[in-house]
């Protein structure tokens, strides 16, 4: 939360959502419940996307040297034109960019997130390790700071032993992460981590950590307000991953006892206080088999997997972000809220698991979500919508709740079987195999689960996939209405829109706005 809203509660009237897809829809729904108008932004080919149609207003972002959702100048300009008084960054893109938060401050826009200083402190992974150590939270054993060369990395590895994790100082989301199991792999790991850090984060610096062989990846959701209250809302287990990126998340963790949970929560609250944190944040740890845990990083934003915490606590974390940004105290604290039952999330991606989880963009020809008691789907998709190669491959987040883990896993198996998506390969076949695997069902999966159990990876799909880095122009997804029925169609060859802040009227959402300001 920025200086503009620290003194006393203020009313947010109109929020620009600097994101797309399901998280933009998720934020817009929370805003609507709070009586806040929303402004969407969109790039080429997204004119009829759900997050655009759902918002009260929408503005086109230009495609140029800077990708649309990373263009700080364009986003601030749109916020001014749209008469917004706040910006919600969602996750990804600029959500953890301190320069964007400062730009919002300078434009007298409330940034729905932590202060730029807190974001910058935790965004540099080397600095975050130092701050964690100072707060009494032990990081994974590693180098004291950035490692300048492969020779320096080799010297550190000879002293501490292999395997070694090479990490980009500004990395995150699995980017800029390589593992060297022996001296022969170190040079390639160093170059790969440094190069990816430079490409994705503009920072080639890397540091080293001891690579734990069979850890759990456990994270703690924290929330803080401007009134001195910091509360941890329990842990999530995110151990099932590919390329160090999460595929399945659950809360609570099957490996965490109440004693360990209390220790994790205390450590996370202490770290949040140390950086004067505000809003939603996640502190990530590696949990060893003996119950010891080590700080990895702090994500200064809402997480993709936040719904599992919502399901077991009953707290709308997006609405809580907005309340904190307005200067209100936490609606639950200062005591930690009680957790009820078990929740699990599967990321349903347009990826071919049989081809190394290669992204598989394209048009969804059929889309039918599962339903029933304890089933939730966060998505912005429908038949006819396009998964664009230039953006993330996420189609939907499938979340289930059960009274215990056995009920939750059984419900997830049923929901996966009920989920129909055609037109692109998806990770649904992979998830089905995982949820029927005896080791996962026993709650024993670690971060090495996929490497140790390749049998959960299905055969390659028949549909063609697009490798990372290639981005063909997709058709535009449009909706037309004939005799009262809506149809999704894909149209190619339409002229693109250009210019910052090009305004357009939104298609009808199927009901009158009833006094809500339209886009004109």
Short mmCIF file of C-alpha atoms in Angstrom, two decimals:
data_model
loop_
_atom_site.label_atom_id
_atom_site.label_comp_id
_atom_site.label_asym_id
_atom_site.label_seq_id
_atom_site.Cartn_x
_atom_site.Cartn_y
_atom_site.Cartn_z
CA UNK A 1 0.00 0.00 0.00
CA UNK A 2 1.37 3.38 -0.94
CA UNK A 3 1.66 6.70 0.82
CA UNK A 4 -1.55 7.93 -0.80
CA UNK A 5 -3.70 5.70 1.43
CA UNK A 6 -1.79 5.28 4.70
CA UNK A 7 -3.34 8.10 6.73
CA UNK A 8 -7.04 7.25 6.82
CA UNK A 9 -9.52 5.02 4.99
CA UNK A 10 -10.54 6.32 1.60
CA UNK A 11 -13.13 5.20 -0.88
CA UNK A 12 -11.92 3.65 -4.13
CA UNK A 13 -14.29 4.59 -6.92
CA UNK A 14 -12.65 3.18 -10.05
CA UNK A 15 -9.84 0.60 -10.34
CA UNK A 16 -7.73 -0.07 -13.40
CA UNK A 17 -6.82 -3.78 -13.60
CA UNK A 18 -3.35 -3.98 -15.16
CA UNK A 19 -3.67 -7.60 -16.19
CA UNK A 20 -5.66 -10.02 -18.30
CA UNK A 21 -7.40 -13.39 -18.25
CA UNK A 22 -8.76 -15.11 -15.19
CA UNK A 23 -7.03 -12.92 -12.60
CA UNK A 24 -8.44 -9.78 -14.24
CA UNK A 25 -11.93 -11.29 -14.09
CA UNK A 26 -11.31 -12.39 -10.49
CA UNK A 27 -10.33 -8.85 -9.46
CA UNK A 28 -13.26 -7.32 -11.35
CA UNK A 29 -15.74 -9.57 -9.55
CA UNK A 30 -14.33 -8.60 -6.16
CA UNK A 31 -14.54 -4.92 -7.14
CA UNK A 32 -18.15 -5.28 -8.20
CA UNK A 33 -19.07 -6.77 -4.81
CA UNK A 34 -17.49 -3.73 -3.17
CA UNK A 35 -19.29 -1.30 -5.49
CA UNK A 36 -16.08 -0.29 -7.27
CA UNK A 37 -16.07 0.32 -11.03
CA UNK A 38 -13.41 -1.43 -13.11
CA UNK A 39 -11.32 -0.51 -16.13
CA UNK A 40 -9.83 -3.30 -18.26
CA UNK A 41 -6.88 -3.07 -20.62
CA UNK A 42 -6.23 -5.34 -23.58
CA UNK A 43 -3.74 -6.03 -26.33
CA UNK A 44 -4.22 -6.88 -29.99
CA UNK A 45 -6.56 -9.83 -30.52
CA UNK A 46 -8.21 -9.50 -27.11
CA UNK A 47 -11.00 -7.10 -28.06
CA UNK A 48 -13.75 -9.54 -27.02
CA UNK A 49 -11.96 -11.33 -24.16
CA UNK A 50 -14.05 -11.98 -21.07
CA UNK A 51 -12.01 -9.66 -18.85
CA UNK A 52 -12.72 -6.87 -21.36
CA UNK A 53 -16.43 -7.61 -21.62
CA UNK A 54 -16.88 -7.95 -17.86
CA UNK A 55 -15.31 -4.62 -16.93
CA UNK A 56 -17.19 -1.32 -16.88
CA UNK A 57 -14.74 0.25 -19.32
CA UNK A 58 -11.84 -0.96 -21.47
CA UNK A 59 -8.86 0.59 -23.24
CA UNK A 60 -6.54 -0.80 -25.88
CA UNK A 61 -2.80 -0.99 -25.16
CA UNK A 62 -0.34 -0.52 -28.03
CA UNK A 63 1.95 -3.26 -29.28
CA UNK A 64 5.45 -1.89 -29.68
CA UNK A 65 8.95 -2.36 -28.36
CA UNK A 66 7.50 -2.96 -24.89
CA UNK A 67 4.83 -5.70 -24.57
CA UNK A 68 1.39 -4.25 -23.76
CA UNK A 69 1.03 -5.40 -20.16
CA UNK A 70 4.61 -4.34 -19.34
CA UNK A 71 4.26 -0.80 -20.71
CA UNK A 72 4.27 1.34 -17.55
CA UNK A 73 3.88 4.62 -19.41
CA UNK A 74 0.90 3.36 -21.39
CA UNK A 75 -0.80 1.91 -18.29
CA UNK A 76 -0.43 5.14 -16.32
CA UNK A 77 -1.73 7.10 -19.30
CA UNK A 78 -4.77 4.84 -19.56
CA UNK A 79 -5.42 5.17 -15.82
CA UNK A 80 -5.49 8.95 -16.19
CA UNK A 81 -7.75 8.84 -19.25
CA UNK A 82 -10.09 6.39 -17.55
CA UNK A 83 -10.30 8.56 -14.41
CA UNK A 84 -9.16 5.64 -12.26
CA UNK A 85 -8.05 6.30 -8.71
CA UNK A 86 -6.31 2.94 -8.14
CA UNK A 87 -4.46 0.16 -9.95
CA UNK A 88 -4.60 -3.55 -9.17
CA UNK A 89 -1.69 -5.41 -10.84
CA UNK A 90 -2.94 -8.99 -10.39
CA UNK A 91 -0.04 -11.45 -10.60
CA UNK A 92 2.75 -11.69 -13.16
CA UNK A 93 3.58 -8.85 -15.57
CA UNK A 94 4.21 -5.74 -13.39
CA UNK A 95 2.76 -7.09 -10.14
CA UNK A 96 6.16 -7.12 -8.40
CA UNK A 97 7.72 -4.19 -10.24
CA UNK A 98 8.73 -1.46 -7.79
CA UNK A 99 9.11 1.06 -10.62
CA UNK A 100 5.46 0.53 -11.56
CA UNK A 101 4.35 0.99 -7.95
CA UNK A 102 6.38 4.22 -7.75
CA UNK A 103 4.90 5.43 -11.04
CA UNK A 104 1.43 4.89 -9.56
CA UNK A 105 2.47 6.88 -6.49
CA UNK A 106 3.72 9.74 -8.63
CA UNK A 107 0.45 9.75 -10.57
CA UNK A 108 -1.51 9.84 -7.27
CA UNK A 109 -2.92 6.39 -7.99
CA UNK A 110 -3.40 3.91 -5.16
CA UNK A 111 -1.33 0.81 -5.93
CA UNK A 112 -3.14 -2.26 -4.57
CA UNK A 113 -0.09 -3.92 -3.12
CA UNK A 114 2.89 -3.28 -0.84
CA UNK A 115 5.02 -0.16 -0.86
CA UNK A 116 7.67 0.19 -3.58
CA UNK A 117 10.37 -0.04 -0.89
CA UNK A 118 9.06 -3.34 0.48
CA UNK A 119 8.66 -4.68 -3.04
CA UNK A 120 12.20 -3.70 -4.00
CA UNK A 121 13.65 -5.17 -0.81
CA UNK A 122 12.05 -8.56 -1.32
CA UNK A 123 12.33 -8.52 -5.12
CA UNK A 124 16.12 -8.81 -5.04
CA UNK A 125 16.60 -12.41 -3.94
CA UNK A 126 20.05 -11.77 -2.49
CA UNK A 127 18.80 -8.82 -0.43
CA UNK A 128 15.74 -10.85 0.60
CA UNK A 129 18.02 -13.60 1.96
CA UNK A 130 19.93 -11.00 3.99
CA UNK A 131 16.72 -9.52 5.40
CA UNK A 132 15.36 -12.96 6.24
CA UNK A 133 18.54 -13.86 8.10
CA UNK A 134 18.39 -10.57 10.01
CA UNK A 135 14.78 -11.33 10.97
CA UNK A 136 15.79 -14.73 12.30
CA UNK A 137 14.39 -16.68 9.35
CA UNK A 138 17.02 -19.06 8.00
CA UNK A 139 17.43 -19.09 4.21
CA UNK A 140 18.59 -22.11 2.25
CA UNK A 141 22.39 -22.24 2.78
CA UNK A 142 24.00 -20.34 -0.08
CA UNK A 143 26.40 -17.66 -1.22
CA UNK A 144 26.54 -14.38 0.70
CA UNK A 145 25.77 -12.39 -2.45
CA UNK A 146 25.93 -12.50 -6.24
CA UNK A 147 28.60 -14.76 -7.72
CA UNK A 148 30.65 -12.94 -10.35
CA UNK A 149 31.95 -15.80 -12.48
CA UNK A 150 31.89 -19.51 -13.15
CA UNK A 151 35.28 -19.78 -11.43
CA UNK A 152 33.85 -18.20 -8.29
CA UNK A 153 30.85 -20.52 -8.48
CA UNK A 154 33.19 -23.52 -8.81
CA UNK A 155 35.15 -22.44 -5.73
CA UNK A 156 31.92 -22.14 -3.70
CA UNK A 157 30.69 -25.52 -4.91
CA UNK A 158 33.98 -27.23 -4.06
CA UNK A 159 33.67 -25.90 -0.52
CA UNK A 160 29.97 -26.68 0.01
CA UNK A 161 29.44 -29.64 -2.30
CA UNK A 162 27.07 -30.58 -5.11
CA UNK A 163 24.28 -30.43 -6.17
CA UNK A 164 24.11 -26.64 -6.44
CA UNK A 165 21.17 -24.44 -7.42
CA UNK A 166 22.14 -21.44 -9.58
CA UNK A 167 19.50 -18.70 -9.31
CA UNK A 168 18.95 -15.32 -10.91
CA UNK A 169 19.02 -12.61 -8.25
CA UNK A 170 15.90 -11.01 -9.72
CA UNK A 171 14.25 -14.28 -10.73
CA UNK A 172 10.91 -15.77 -9.86
CA UNK A 173 8.22 -18.12 -11.16
CA UNK A 174 10.84 -20.74 -12.01
CA UNK A 175 12.72 -18.38 -14.34
CA UNK A 176 16.49 -18.08 -13.96
CA UNK A 177 16.80 -21.36 -12.05
CA UNK A 178 19.27 -24.09 -12.97
CA UNK A 179 20.74 -27.06 -11.10
CA UNK A 180 24.29 -28.37 -11.42
CA UNK A 181 24.61 -31.91 -10.09
CA UNK A 182 28.38 -31.97 -10.61
CA UNK A 183 31.26 -29.76 -11.74
CA UNK A 184 30.68 -30.64 -15.39
CA UNK A 185 27.21 -29.06 -15.34
CA UNK A 186 28.09 -25.85 -13.51
CA UNK A 187 29.18 -23.69 -16.45
CA UNK A 188 26.00 -24.41 -18.41
CA UNK A 189 23.83 -23.84 -15.33
CA UNK A 190 25.57 -20.54 -14.62
CA UNK A 191 25.16 -19.33 -18.20
CA UNK A 192 21.54 -20.47 -18.41
CA UNK A 193 20.50 -18.83 -15.14
CA UNK A 194 22.36 -15.58 -15.91
CA UNK A 195 21.01 -15.38 -19.45
CA UNK A 196 17.42 -16.00 -18.41
CA UNK A 197 17.74 -13.44 -15.62
CA UNK A 198 18.92 -10.88 -18.16
CA UNK A 199 16.14 -11.69 -20.64
CA UNK A 200 13.21 -11.80 -18.24
CA UNK A 201 14.23 -9.41 -15.49
CA UNK A 202 16.99 -7.23 -16.95
CA UNK A 203 19.45 -8.48 -14.32
CA UNK A 204 22.14 -11.06 -15.11
CA UNK A 205 23.38 -11.44 -11.52
CA UNK A 206 23.15 -14.94 -10.01
CA UNK A 207 23.69 -16.47 -6.59
CA UNK A 208 24.13 -20.04 -5.36
CA UNK A 209 22.18 -22.22 -2.95
CA UNK A 210 22.60 -25.72 -1.67
CA UNK A 211 20.18 -27.84 -3.65
CA UNK A 212 18.07 -30.01 -1.37
CA UNK A 213 17.44 -33.40 -2.96
CA UNK A 214 13.88 -34.27 -1.88
CA UNK A 215 12.26 -31.24 -0.26
CA UNK A 216 8.69 -30.04 -0.11
CA UNK A 217 7.86 -26.61 -1.50
CA UNK A 218 5.70 -24.98 1.16
CA UNK A 219 4.54 -21.35 1.27
CA UNK A 220 2.71 -19.22 3.82
CA UNK A 221 0.06 -16.65 2.94
CA UNK A 222 0.51 -13.46 4.95
CA UNK A 223 -1.64 -10.35 5.16
CA UNK A 224 -0.82 -7.01 6.75
CA UNK A 225 -2.67 -3.73 7.13
CA UNK A 226 -1.58 -0.16 7.85
CA UNK A 227 -2.55 -0.48 11.51
CA UNK A 228 0.25 -2.80 12.60
CA UNK A 229 -1.57 -6.10 12.18
CA UNK A 230 0.24 -8.93 10.41
CA UNK A 231 -1.46 -12.32 10.13
CA UNK A 232 -0.39 -15.61 8.54
CA UNK A 233 -3.26 -17.61 7.05
CA UNK A 234 -1.60 -21.02 7.04
CA UNK A 235 0.46 -22.87 4.47
CA UNK A 236 0.08 -24.24 0.96
CA UNK A 237 2.00 -27.20 -0.45
CA UNK A 238 3.19 -26.61 -4.03
CA UNK A 239 5.57 -29.54 -4.45
CA UNK A 240 4.26 -30.98 -7.73
CA UNK A 241 6.07 -28.87 -10.32
CA UNK A 242 7.53 -28.92 -13.81
CA UNK A 243 10.55 -26.76 -14.63
CA UNK A 244 10.33 -25.43 -11.06
CA UNK A 245 6.86 -24.06 -11.85
CA UNK A 246 3.83 -25.18 -9.88
CA UNK A 247 1.13 -27.47 -11.25
CA UNK A 248 -0.80 -28.59 -8.15
CA UNK A 249 -1.29 -26.73 -4.88
CA UNK A 250 -3.08 -27.76 -1.71
CA UNK A 251 -3.79 -26.46 1.75
CA UNK A 252 -2.96 -27.58 4.33
CA UNK A 253 0.25 -29.45 3.50
CA UNK A 254 0.13 -33.18 4.23
CA UNK A 255 3.70 -32.92 5.55
CA UNK A 256 3.18 -30.06 8.03
CA UNK A 257 2.37 -30.75 11.67
CA UNK A 258 0.74 -28.18 13.90
CA UNK A 259 4.10 -27.49 15.54
CA UNK A 260 5.78 -26.85 12.17
CA UNK A 261 2.78 -24.79 11.03
CA UNK A 262 3.07 -22.50 14.04
CA UNK A 263 6.80 -22.08 13.41
CA UNK A 264 6.22 -21.29 9.72
CA UNK A 265 3.53 -18.74 10.53
CA UNK A 266 5.60 -17.00 13.21
CA UNK A 267 8.62 -16.80 10.90
CA UNK A 268 6.53 -15.40 8.03
CA UNK A 269 4.85 -12.77 10.22
CA UNK A 270 8.24 -11.73 11.59
CA UNK A 271 9.67 -11.27 8.09
CA UNK A 272 6.64 -9.25 6.93
CA UNK A 273 7.01 -6.93 9.91
CA UNK A 274 10.72 -6.51 9.20
CA UNK A 275 9.98 -4.87 5.84
CA UNK A 276 6.88 -2.95 7.04
CA UNK A 277 4.74 -5.00 4.67
CA UNK A 278 1.20 -4.09 3.57
CA UNK A 279 -1.37 -6.20 1.75
CA UNK A 280 -1.11 -9.78 0.52
CA UNK A 281 2.22 -11.58 0.30
CA UNK A 282 3.56 -15.11 0.23
CA UNK A 283 6.68 -16.37 1.97
CA UNK A 284 8.09 -19.48 0.29
CA UNK A 285 10.14 -22.22 1.95
CA UNK A 286 11.77 -25.55 1.29
CA UNK A 287 10.73 -28.11 3.90
CA UNK A 288 13.21 -30.92 4.54
CA UNK A 289 12.25 -34.45 5.56
CA UNK A 290 13.34 -33.80 9.17
CA UNK A 291 10.88 -30.90 9.51
CA UNK A 292 13.45 -28.12 9.16
CA UNK A 293 12.51 -25.36 6.74
CA UNK A 294 14.49 -22.74 4.83
CA UNK A 295 13.44 -19.38 3.39
CA UNK A 296 13.39 -19.20 -0.42
CA UNK A 297 11.78 -15.88 -1.30
CA UNK A 298 8.81 -13.61 -0.68
CA UNK A 299 6.34 -12.93 -3.46
CA UNK A 300 4.97 -9.42 -2.98
CA UNK A 301 1.62 -9.98 -4.69
CA UNK A 302 -1.41 -12.23 -4.77
CA UNK A 303 -0.47 -15.75 -5.88
CA UNK A 304 -1.98 -17.87 -8.64
CA UNK A 305 -2.86 -20.45 -6.00
CA UNK A 306 -4.58 -18.07 -3.56
CA UNK A 307 -8.00 -19.80 -4.01
CA UNK A 308 -7.00 -22.81 -1.89
CA UNK A 309 -6.43 -20.50 1.07
CA UNK A 310 -9.75 -18.80 0.37
CA UNK A 311 -11.53 -22.15 0.33
CA UNK A 312 -10.30 -23.26 3.76
CA UNK A 313 -10.54 -19.86 5.49
CA UNK A 314 -13.65 -18.43 3.84
CA UNK A 315 -11.83 -15.11 3.27
CA UNK A 316 -11.93 -13.35 -0.12
CA UNK A 317 -8.26 -12.38 -0.43
CA UNK A 318 -8.80 -10.02 -3.37
CA UNK A 319 -11.46 -8.08 -1.50
CA UNK A 320 -9.11 -8.00 1.47
CA UNK A 321 -6.39 -6.50 -0.75
CA UNK A 322 -8.78 -3.76 -1.82
CA UNK A 323 -9.89 -3.10 1.77
CA UNK A 324 -6.28 -2.78 2.94
CA UNK A 325 -5.50 -0.49 -0.01
CA UNK A 326 -8.35 1.76 1.15
CA UNK A 327 -6.77 1.93 4.61
CA UNK A 328 -9.13 -0.37 6.50
CA UNK A 329 -7.90 -2.81 9.14
CA UNK A 330 -7.93 -6.51 8.32
CA UNK A 331 -11.46 -7.89 8.46
CA UNK A 332 -10.22 -10.98 10.32
CA UNK A 333 -7.14 -10.42 12.57
CA UNK A 334 -5.31 -10.07 14.73
CA UNK A 335 -5.81 -13.75 15.53
CA UNK A 336 -5.10 -16.27 12.79
CA UNK A 337 -8.38 -17.45 11.25
CA UNK A 338 -9.33 -21.07 11.73
CA UNK A 339 -8.96 -23.35 8.73
CA UNK A 340 -11.68 -25.81 7.77
CA UNK A 341 -11.26 -28.85 5.55
CA UNK A 342 -8.86 -29.35 2.66
CA UNK A 343 -8.53 -27.55 -0.67
CA UNK A 344 -6.60 -28.46 -3.82
CA UNK A 345 -5.95 -26.55 -7.04
CA UNK A 346 -4.92 -27.90 -10.43
CA UNK A 347 -3.58 -25.51 -13.06
CA UNK A 348 -5.22 -26.47 -16.33
CA UNK A 349 -2.75 -25.29 -18.97
CA UNK A 350 -2.72 -25.46 -22.76
CA UNK A 351 0.38 -27.65 -22.72
CA UNK A 352 1.35 -31.03 -24.10
CA UNK A 353 2.71 -32.87 -21.06
CA UNK A 354 3.96 -35.68 -23.27
CA UNK A 355 6.24 -33.24 -25.10
CA UNK A 356 7.89 -31.79 -22.01
CA UNK A 357 4.88 -29.61 -21.16
CA UNK A 358 5.41 -27.62 -24.35
CA UNK A 359 2.90 -24.76 -24.71
CA UNK A 360 0.08 -25.52 -27.14
CA UNK A 361 -1.75 -22.31 -28.07
CA UNK A 362 -4.82 -22.38 -30.26
CA UNK A 363 -8.59 -22.05 -30.29
CA UNK A 364 -10.81 -23.90 -27.83
CA UNK A 365 -13.41 -25.70 -29.92
CA UNK A 366 -15.24 -27.11 -26.91
CA UNK A 367 -15.20 -25.99 -23.30
CA UNK A 368 -17.36 -27.30 -20.46
CA UNK A 369 -16.48 -26.73 -16.82
CA UNK A 370 -17.19 -29.20 -14.01
CA UNK A 371 -19.65 -28.24 -11.28
CA UNK A 372 -21.15 -29.58 -8.07
CA UNK A 373 -20.61 -29.23 -4.35
CA UNK A 374 -17.13 -28.06 -3.41
CA UNK A 375 -16.00 -27.37 -6.99
CA UNK A 376 -14.78 -23.96 -8.18
CA UNK A 377 -13.33 -22.93 -11.55
CA UNK A 378 -11.46 -19.65 -12.02
CA UNK A 379 -11.20 -18.98 -15.74
CA UNK A 380 -11.84 -16.50 -18.52
CA UNK A 381 -12.40 -19.09 -21.23
CA UNK A 382 -15.26 -20.37 -23.37
CA UNK A 383 -15.61 -22.27 -26.63
CA UNK A 384 -14.13 -20.15 -29.40
CA UNK A 385 -11.66 -18.33 -27.14
CA UNK A 386 -8.00 -18.31 -28.16
CA UNK A 387 -4.98 -19.26 -26.07
CA UNK A 388 -2.40 -16.83 -27.41
CA UNK A 389 1.22 -17.95 -27.74
CA UNK A 390 2.50 -14.59 -26.55
CA UNK A 391 0.92 -15.02 -23.10
CA UNK A 392 0.79 -17.63 -20.37
CA UNK A 393 -0.71 -21.01 -21.25
CA UNK A 394 -3.16 -21.05 -18.32
CA UNK A 395 -6.70 -21.98 -19.33
CA UNK A 396 -8.31 -22.38 -15.91
CA UNK A 397 -7.70 -23.06 -12.27
CA UNK A 398 -9.74 -26.00 -10.98
CA UNK A 399 -10.20 -25.84 -7.22
CA UNK A 400 -12.01 -28.30 -4.97
CA UNK A 401 -12.81 -28.43 -1.26
CA UNK A 402 -13.41 -31.43 0.95
CA UNK A 403 -13.76 -32.09 4.66
CA UNK A 404 -10.43 -33.93 4.57
CA UNK A 405 -7.73 -34.74 2.02
CA UNK A 406 -9.29 -38.04 1.00
CA UNK A 407 -12.59 -36.37 0.14
CA UNK A 408 -10.82 -33.49 -1.62
CA UNK A 409 -8.70 -35.79 -3.81
CA UNK A 410 -11.75 -37.91 -4.71
CA UNK A 411 -13.66 -34.76 -5.65
CA UNK A 412 -10.75 -33.54 -7.76
CA UNK A 413 -10.63 -36.85 -9.66
CA UNK A 414 -14.33 -36.52 -10.41
CA UNK A 415 -14.02 -32.87 -11.42
CA UNK A 416 -11.10 -33.62 -13.76
CA UNK A 417 -13.16 -36.33 -15.44
CA UNK A 418 -16.04 -33.86 -15.84
CA UNK A 419 -13.85 -31.11 -17.36
CA UNK A 420 -14.13 -31.06 -21.16
CA UNK A 421 -11.69 -29.02 -23.25
CA UNK A 422 -11.10 -29.64 -26.95
CA UNK A 423 -9.07 -27.86 -29.60
CA UNK A 424 -5.74 -27.77 -27.76
CA UNK A 425 -3.78 -30.29 -25.68
CA UNK A 426 -4.18 -29.66 -21.94
CA UNK A 427 -2.67 -30.85 -18.67
CA UNK A 428 -5.91 -32.60 -17.66
CA UNK A 429 -4.62 -36.10 -18.65
CA UNK A 430 -1.50 -35.46 -16.56
CA UNK A 431 -3.53 -34.38 -13.54
CA UNK A 432 -5.74 -37.46 -13.82
CA UNK A 433 -2.68 -39.69 -13.64
CA UNK A 434 -1.21 -37.80 -10.69
CA UNK A 435 -4.42 -38.01 -8.64
CA UNK A 436 -4.57 -41.74 -9.18
CA UNK A 437 -0.92 -42.30 -8.25
CA UNK A 438 -0.46 -44.06 -4.90
CA UNK A 439 2.39 -41.82 -3.77
CA UNK A 440 0.43 -38.62 -4.38
CA UNK A 441 -2.68 -40.10 -2.78
CA UNK A 442 -0.55 -40.91 0.27
CA UNK A 443 0.55 -37.27 0.48
CA UNK A 444 4.21 -38.12 -0.17
CA UNK A 445 4.98 -36.05 -3.28
CA UNK A 446 8.08 -33.86 -3.13
CA UNK A 447 9.57 -31.49 -5.70
CA UNK A 448 11.23 -34.49 -7.38
CA UNK A 449 7.90 -36.29 -7.91
CA UNK A 450 7.82 -35.91 -11.70
CA UNK A 451 11.45 -36.92 -12.13
CA UNK A 452 10.95 -40.01 -10.00
CA UNK A 453 7.60 -40.99 -11.51
CA UNK A 454 7.67 -40.36 -15.26
CA UNK A 455 4.72 -42.76 -15.57
CA UNK A 456 2.38 -39.89 -14.63
CA UNK A 457 3.30 -38.07 -17.83
CA UNK A 458 0.86 -39.05 -20.62
CA UNK A 459 1.75 -39.82 -24.22
CA UNK A 460 2.19 -36.82 -26.55
CA UNK A 461 -1.05 -35.35 -27.85
CA UNK A 462 -1.86 -35.46 -31.55
CA UNK A 463 -2.29 -31.68 -31.85
CA UNK A 464 0.67 -29.59 -32.94
CA UNK A 465 2.36 -27.39 -30.35
CA UNK A 466 4.29 -24.16 -30.58
CA UNK A 467 7.73 -24.10 -28.92
CA UNK A 468 8.69 -21.37 -26.45
CA UNK A 469 9.53 -18.14 -28.20
CA UNK A 470 7.36 -18.61 -31.29
CA UNK A 471 4.25 -16.46 -31.40
CA UNK A 472 2.09 -16.76 -34.53
CA UNK A 473 -0.73 -14.29 -34.85
CA UNK A 474 -3.92 -16.00 -33.61
CA UNK A 475 -7.41 -15.30 -34.92
CA UNK A 476 -9.62 -12.88 -33.02
CA UNK A 477 -12.34 -14.49 -30.90
CA UNK A 478 -15.72 -12.80 -31.33
CA UNK A 479 -19.23 -13.46 -30.06
CA UNK A 480 -22.34 -12.92 -32.15
CA UNK A 481 -26.00 -13.18 -31.20
CA UNK A 482 -28.59 -14.75 -33.50
CA UNK A 483 -32.23 -15.13 -32.45
CA UNK A 484 -31.30 -14.70 -28.81
CA UNK A 485 -28.50 -17.32 -28.87
CA UNK A 486 -24.80 -16.44 -28.52
CA UNK A 487 -22.16 -18.09 -30.70
CA UNK A 488 -18.35 -17.91 -30.45
CA UNK A 489 -16.49 -17.52 -33.74
CA UNK A 490 -12.82 -17.08 -34.63
CA UNK A 491 -12.05 -14.46 -37.28
CA UNK A 492 -8.64 -13.82 -38.82
CA UNK A 493 -7.39 -10.97 -40.98
CA UNK A 494 -9.01 -8.13 -39.01
CA UNK A 495 -7.03 -4.87 -38.86
CA UNK A 496 -5.36 -4.35 -35.48
CA UNK A 497 -6.01 -1.37 -33.24
CA UNK A 498 -3.21 1.01 -32.41
CA UNK A 499 -2.60 3.93 -30.13
CA UNK A 500 -2.52 4.37 -26.39
CA UNK A 501 -5.84 4.65 -24.63
CA UNK A 502 -8.10 3.90 -27.58
CA UNK A 503 -11.54 3.71 -26.06
CA UNK A 504 -14.27 1.36 -27.10
CA UNK A 505 -17.76 0.43 -26.02
CA UNK A 506 -18.11 -2.98 -24.38
CA UNK A 507 -20.44 -5.65 -25.77
CA UNK A 508 -23.50 -6.21 -23.57
CA UNK A 509 -23.04 -8.59 -20.67
CA UNK A 510 -26.57 -9.92 -20.81
CA UNK A 511 -28.05 -7.57 -18.20
CA UNK A 512 -28.56 -3.82 -17.83
CA UNK A 513 -25.82 -1.90 -16.00
CA UNK A 514 -28.44 -0.42 -13.65
CA UNK A 515 -26.70 2.86 -13.04
CA UNK A 516 -23.10 1.68 -13.47
CA UNK A 517 -21.13 4.07 -15.69
CA UNK A 518 -20.62 2.58 -19.14
CA UNK A 519 -17.83 3.15 -21.60
CA UNK A 520 -19.74 5.65 -23.69
#
